[in-house]
Amino acid sequence: EVLLVESGGGLVQPGGSLRLSCEASGFTFSLYDMRWVRQAPGKGLEWVSSISSGGGITSYADSVKGRFTASRDNVKNTLYLQMNSLKTEDTAVYYCASPRGRPWFDNRDPPDYGYRGQGTQVTVSS
């Protein structure tokens, strides 16, 4: 059974930083691409970042490019999202996601595709 557990969210002031973690189990983490998605209040899921199975290839939504960095530790089966220069519009529940039925994400996969954890709340406010 795929299990994804996010942590690290909280309340931070604009301009601050947070590091999210996602502990994965129930599948061979090191072979799977992973994603971060988020859901702001009253809005749908939004793709934030993707990272390849080995961690060497990353991609980001324009809204977070240059501020967020995805990484992973395949020994610890853990995915990370370092978030810097946070803005009020980054307020959302953040989820890590793994693909379903195959170890890669297709660019056409919608943000709600695959398995997700319970999420971690990030609130950016002064």
Coordinates of N, CA, C and O in Angstrom, one line a residue, residues 3 9 11 14 20 26 29-30 36 49 52 57 60-61 68 71 74-75 78 86 102 104-105 109 111 114-115 117 121:
L3 N 2.0 4.8 0.9 CA 1.7 5.7 2.0 C 2.7 6.9 1.8 O 3.9 6.7 1.7
G9 N 4.9 21.9 7.4 CA 4.1 23.1 7.2 C 4.0 23.9 8.5 O 4.4 23.5 9.5
L11 N 3.0 28.3 10.0 CA 2.7 29.7 9.7 C 4.1 30.5 9.6 O 4.9 30.3 10.5
P14 N 5.6 36.7 5.3 CA 6.1 36.9 3.9 C 7.6 37.1 3.9 O 8.1 37.8 4.7
L20 N 9.4 21.5 3.5 CA 8.5 20.4 3.6 C 9.2 19.1 3.4 O 10.1 19.0 2.6
G26 N 5.8 1.7 0.9 CA 4.8 0.9 0.1 C 5.1 0.7 -1.3 O 4.4 0.0 -2.1
F29 N 10.6 3.7 -3.8 CA 10.6 5.1 -4.0 C 11.7 5.6 -5.0 O 11.5 6.5 -5.8
S30 N 12.9 4.9 -4.9 CA 14.0 5.4 -5.8 C 13.7 5.2 -7.3 O 14.5 5.8 -8.1
W36 N 5.1 17.6 -6.3 CA 4.4 18.4 -5.2 C 3.3 19.1 -5.9 O 3.4 19.7 -7.0
S49 N 5.7 21.3 -8.5 CA 7.1 20.8 -8.9 C 7.1 19.3 -9.2 O 6.3 18.6 -8.6
S52 N 12.6 13.9 -10.9 CA 12.8 12.6 -11.5 C 13.2 11.6 -10.4 O 13.6 12.0 -9.3
I57 N 16.6 15.6 -12.4 CA 15.8 16.5 -13.3 C 14.6 17.0 -12.5 O 13.9 16.3 -11.8
Y60 N 9.4 23.2 -12.4 CA 8.7 24.1 -11.4 C 7.6 24.9 -12.2 O 7.8 25.3 -13.3
A61 N 6.5 25.1 -11.5 CA 5.5 26.1 -12.0 C 6.2 27.5 -12.0 O 7.0 27.8 -11.2
F68 N 11.4 28.0 -5.0 CA 11.2 26.6 -4.4 C 12.2 25.7 -5.1 O 12.6 25.8 -6.2
S71 N 13.9 18.3 -3.8 CA 15.0 17.4 -3.8 C 14.5 16.1 -3.1 O 13.4 16.0 -2.7
N74 N 16.9 9.2 -1.6 CA 16.4 7.9 -1.9 C 16.9 6.8 -0.9 O 16.4 5.7 -1.0
V75 N 17.8 7.1 -0.1 CA 18.1 6.2 1.0 C 17.1 6.3 2.1 O 16.7 5.3 2.7
T78 N 12.6 9.8 1.2 CA 12.0 11.1 1.6 C 12.1 12.1 0.5 O 13.2 12.3 -0.1
L86 N 8.8 33.3 0.6 CA 7.4 32.9 0.6 C 6.5 34.2 0.4 O 6.8 35.2 1.0
R102 N 2.4 3.3 -12.9 CA 3.7 3.4 -13.6 C 4.6 4.3 -12.8 O 4.1 5.1 -12.0
W104 N 6.5 6.9 -13.7 CA 6.8 8.2 -14.2 C 5.5 9.0 -14.3 O 4.4 8.5 -14.4
F105 N 5.7 10.3 -14.3 CA 4.5 11.2 -14.6 C 4.6 11.7 -16.0 O 5.7 11.9 -16.5
D109 N -0.5 14.5 -17.3 CA -1.2 14.1 -16.1 C -1.7 15.3 -15.4 O -1.0 16.2 -15.0
P111 N -3.1 17.6 -12.1 CA -2.6 17.7 -10.8 C -3.2 16.7 -9.8 O -2.5 16.3 -8.8
G114 N -2.6 10.3 -9.5 CA -1.7 9.5 -8.7 C -2.2 9.5 -7.2 O -3.3 9.9 -6.8
Y115 N -1.3 9.0 -6.4 CA -1.5 8.9 -5.0 C -1.0 10.2 -4.3 O 0.0 10.8 -4.7
G117 N -0.6 12.2 -0.2 CA -0.7 12.1 1.2 C -1.8 12.9 1.8 O -2.7 13.4 1.0
Q121 N -0.3 22.0 5.9 CA -0.8 23.4 5.7 C 0.3 24.3 5.8 O 1.1 24.3 6.7

